[in-house]
Amino acid sequence: MTSTGGATVWHAFYNLLRSYNMKTIFGNPGSTEQPMLKNFPSDFEYILGLQEASVVAMADGYSQATRKPVVVSLHTSAGTGNGMGNIMTAFLNKTPLILIAGQQTREMLIGEPMLANRDADAIAKPFVKWAYQPTRAKDVPATLIRAIATATMPPAGPVYLSIPLDDWDAEFTSTPVPRAVSTRIAPDPEQLSSFADRVAKANKPALVLGQEVDRSLGWEAAVKLAELLDVPVYQAPLAERAVFPEKHALFKGMLPIARGPLSNKLVGFDLVLVVGAEIWRYYPYVPGAVVPPGVEVLQITNDPHDAATALVGDSLLSDARLGLEGLYQLLRSSSRQASKSDAPKTSAATIPTRKPESSPMTAMDAWTGIAHLRPKNALLVQETPSSSSDLVQAWPAEQPESYFTFASGGLGWNAPAAVGIALAQKHGNTSRPTVLGIGDGSLHYSVQSIYTAVQHKVKLIYLVPLNAEYAILKEFAILEETPNVPALDLPGLNAKAIAEAYGCPAFHAENVAELQKAFEDALKIDGPALIEFPVDKQLRPLVAQSAARAPA
């Protein structure tokens, strides 16, 4: 491999990233990536993760928090395999990641040497929007331009590039020109007008909002439409973002996550307008209709796949915010408006009143005990499967882009994603702390991400309820009637010791008073901190937990 000494693919690559203002790269370096990373430019920052699953999720969180595409460096097929679970999550989150895997030297590929990307354009499918290995070294810059365009156009998502290690030194004397592409879809005027007419004629409509509302910065538009129509607002089941001010009087919580219970929740409505969500994102199977008989369903989404897979109803392709704003303009002069212009806009009470403390604490004891201590501008990330309902009920979202979780359900995303989100706050000088609620079992899927949090001194507080079991799976066992499943207990975990081993300050709290003190201390630390606290082992009906975000 011989350098030309002049302009090369390497130079064109970094110049293009500068033009797109994409100068933060996440990765775990390997031998096949070193030619890309050599003489790393001083105006770029490389964020090291100790394993590719954490690398991908950190980049995902950072991308969501900055609303920008992000480059991720993976170590060939091996690193791609390590990161695959969180690549799947990034795809379902619709996060624009540019995944670049190193590939062996072109002259060796015919013999498939060690660490070669076999079938490079297929290895990450179906969970990338596009995968490609350039045919010629000089095609690398054009490939990057196309990759960024593909990743950012709606629906956004990851793309995967396999770049042979000898391509970076290839001579490249052209000046690649970056491209700008639209990232929003405007609604078809005729279809939008038809939707408005049908909503106007409905006797009892409901509004269901999904994650695309938050991603499109559509909270204000959603509130205006909901108040205009004076209709109940539900969060789509298992949405990974908060979608509406959760203390608002019209907000009625999340729809159930199973078919029968969800359908029952919609009894009494004659039309359901779904904006920015699938129809529907189910998890456990409970028999029942998709919607009650006679209910008309209208869907607005920017994702043709979600429109095509909708089980009922008519679909309109549109950016969520543009769709909401368009409906508002069409409906505000119609007869279908709120009957009470002076209706209260906030609930009288949202955060549950804490009952006398039990021993050990319940999860609700813990979350409500520190709810009032959380800064108003704090960001919440959660991966607490068995107590998520308590957490989001105790800490209702009041601002857009303030709540994050995964769209996939694949554990191991939220801890590193929280690091990426916190890093984005540090880079943006926002002074917004990030709070991660994560179960003691979930923490260990990507525990090495604590290292990156420590090294970059991000403002991140880990809150780890200890129940020493996979409680959510025990709840599934009740629902699915599967007794005596092995390995659902987790004795011997020590989150505090592991955090301290990475250099992260850590606390143990046995009761609410100790938890409150630890949280206050953690807020004062310049960098991450972890707090573990035992909670009881109460199991609850799984499907009933979908009432999580209903105001108390």
Short mmCIF file of N, CA and C in Angstrom, two decimals, residues 56 72 74 80 83-101 119-133 147 150-151 153 155-162:
data_model
loop_
_atom_site.label_atom_id
_atom_site.label_comp_id
_atom_site.label_asym_id
_atom_site.label_seq_id
_atom_site.Cartn_x
_atom_site.Cartn_y
_atom_site.Cartn_z
N VAL A 56 -22.40 1.70 18.62
CA VAL A 56 -23.55 2.01 17.77
C VAL A 56 -24.62 2.76 18.55
N VAL A 72 -20.07 6.11 12.22
CA VAL A 72 -19.71 5.05 13.15
C VAL A 72 -18.69 4.15 12.47
N LEU A 74 -16.82 0.63 12.39
CA LEU A 74 -16.94 -0.75 12.86
C LEU A 74 -15.76 -1.58 12.34
N THR A 80 -19.19 -5.61 13.07
CA THR A 80 -20.59 -5.49 12.62
C THR A 80 -21.46 -6.47 13.39
N GLY A 83 -22.11 -5.26 16.85
CA GLY A 83 -23.03 -4.13 16.91
C GLY A 83 -24.41 -4.40 16.36
N MET A 84 -24.66 -5.62 15.85
CA MET A 84 -25.86 -5.87 15.05
C MET A 84 -27.16 -5.63 15.81
N GLY A 85 -27.21 -6.01 17.10
CA GLY A 85 -28.44 -5.79 17.86
C GLY A 85 -28.82 -4.33 17.91
N ASN A 86 -27.83 -3.47 18.11
CA ASN A 86 -28.13 -2.04 18.18
C ASN A 86 -28.20 -1.39 16.81
N ILE A 87 -27.65 -2.02 15.78
CA ILE A 87 -27.93 -1.58 14.41
C ILE A 87 -29.41 -1.80 14.11
N MET A 88 -29.94 -2.94 14.52
CA MET A 88 -31.37 -3.20 14.37
C MET A 88 -32.20 -2.16 15.09
N THR A 89 -31.78 -1.81 16.31
CA THR A 89 -32.52 -0.80 17.07
C THR A 89 -32.43 0.56 16.39
N ALA A 90 -31.26 0.93 15.87
CA ALA A 90 -31.12 2.20 15.16
C ALA A 90 -32.03 2.25 13.95
N PHE A 91 -32.16 1.12 13.26
CA PHE A 91 -33.05 1.07 12.09
C PHE A 91 -34.50 1.31 12.51
N LEU A 92 -34.93 0.66 13.58
CA LEU A 92 -36.31 0.84 14.04
C LEU A 92 -36.50 2.21 14.69
N ASN A 93 -35.44 2.76 15.29
CA ASN A 93 -35.50 4.13 15.81
C ASN A 93 -35.53 5.17 14.69
N LYS A 94 -35.13 4.74 13.49
CA LYS A 94 -35.04 5.64 12.32
C LYS A 94 -33.99 6.73 12.55
N THR A 95 -32.80 6.27 12.94
CA THR A 95 -31.69 7.17 13.24
C THR A 95 -30.69 7.13 12.09
N PRO A 96 -30.27 8.29 11.57
CA PRO A 96 -29.35 8.33 10.43
C PRO A 96 -27.89 8.12 10.82
N LEU A 97 -27.45 6.88 10.80
CA LEU A 97 -26.06 6.54 11.10
C LEU A 97 -25.35 6.12 9.82
N ILE A 98 -24.12 6.58 9.66
CA ILE A 98 -23.27 6.16 8.54
C ILE A 98 -22.29 5.13 9.09
N LEU A 99 -22.62 3.87 8.96
CA LEU A 99 -21.81 2.78 9.49
C LEU A 99 -20.73 2.44 8.47
N ILE A 100 -19.47 2.59 8.85
CA ILE A 100 -18.36 2.32 7.94
C ILE A 100 -17.53 1.19 8.52
N ALA A 101 -17.56 0.05 7.85
CA ALA A 101 -16.79 -1.11 8.28
C ALA A 101 -15.53 -1.21 7.44
N ASP A 119 -19.83 -11.11 1.56
CA ASP A 119 -21.12 -10.55 1.13
C ASP A 119 -21.36 -9.21 1.81
N ALA A 120 -20.44 -8.28 1.56
CA ALA A 120 -20.43 -7.02 2.30
C ALA A 120 -21.72 -6.23 2.17
N ASP A 121 -22.40 -6.35 1.02
CA ASP A 121 -23.63 -5.57 0.85
C ASP A 121 -24.85 -6.27 1.45
N ALA A 122 -24.64 -7.43 2.07
CA ALA A 122 -25.77 -8.17 2.65
C ALA A 122 -25.65 -8.36 4.16
N ILE A 123 -24.46 -8.16 4.70
CA ILE A 123 -24.19 -8.55 6.08
C ILE A 123 -25.09 -7.83 7.08
N ALA A 124 -25.41 -6.57 6.84
CA ALA A 124 -26.20 -5.80 7.81
C ALA A 124 -27.69 -5.76 7.45
N LYS A 125 -28.07 -6.34 6.35
CA LYS A 125 -29.48 -6.32 5.96
C LYS A 125 -30.26 -7.32 6.80
N PRO A 126 -31.55 -7.07 7.06
CA PRO A 126 -32.40 -6.02 6.49
C PRO A 126 -32.44 -4.73 7.30
N PHE A 127 -31.52 -4.55 8.25
CA PHE A 127 -31.64 -3.43 9.19
C PHE A 127 -30.78 -2.23 8.82
N VAL A 128 -30.57 -2.04 7.53
CA VAL A 128 -29.98 -0.80 7.03
C VAL A 128 -30.77 -0.39 5.78
N LYS A 129 -30.78 0.90 5.50
CA LYS A 129 -31.50 1.39 4.32
C LYS A 129 -30.74 1.10 3.04
N TRP A 130 -29.43 1.05 3.14
CA TRP A 130 -28.58 0.81 1.96
C TRP A 130 -27.26 0.24 2.43
N ALA A 131 -26.72 -0.70 1.68
CA ALA A 131 -25.41 -1.27 1.97
C ALA A 131 -24.62 -1.36 0.69
N TYR A 132 -23.31 -1.02 0.78
CA TYR A 132 -22.54 -0.94 -0.46
C TYR A 132 -21.06 -1.03 -0.17
N GLN A 133 -20.35 -1.72 -1.07
CA GLN A 133 -18.89 -1.69 -1.08
C GLN A 133 -18.47 -1.11 -2.43
N ALA A 147 -24.53 7.95 0.75
CA ALA A 147 -24.89 7.36 2.04
C ALA A 147 -25.55 8.38 2.96
N THR A 150 -29.04 9.15 1.68
CA THR A 150 -29.96 8.04 1.94
C THR A 150 -30.32 7.94 3.42
N ALA A 151 -29.35 8.12 4.29
CA ALA A 151 -29.59 7.99 5.73
C ALA A 151 -30.53 9.07 6.25
N MET A 153 -32.82 11.07 4.42
CA MET A 153 -34.14 11.24 3.81
C MET A 153 -35.15 10.36 4.53
N PRO A 155 -38.09 7.76 5.53
CA PRO A 155 -37.73 7.68 6.94
C PRO A 155 -36.23 7.51 7.08
N ALA A 156 -35.65 8.26 8.01
CA ALA A 156 -34.21 8.19 8.24
C ALA A 156 -33.83 6.80 8.75
N GLY A 157 -32.54 6.51 8.67
CA GLY A 157 -32.08 5.21 9.16
C GLY A 157 -30.63 4.99 8.84
N PRO A 158 -30.04 3.92 9.38
CA PRO A 158 -28.62 3.65 9.16
C PRO A 158 -28.33 3.13 7.75
N VAL A 159 -27.14 3.40 7.27
CA VAL A 159 -26.61 2.82 6.03
C VAL A 159 -25.28 2.17 6.37
N TYR A 160 -24.84 1.26 5.50
CA TYR A 160 -23.65 0.46 5.81
C TYR A 160 -22.69 0.48 4.63
N LEU A 161 -21.47 0.90 4.88
CA LEU A 161 -20.44 0.94 3.85
C LEU A 161 -19.27 0.03 4.25
N SER A 162 -18.79 -0.74 3.31
CA SER A 162 -17.61 -1.59 3.50
C SER A 162 -16.50 -1.01 2.63
#
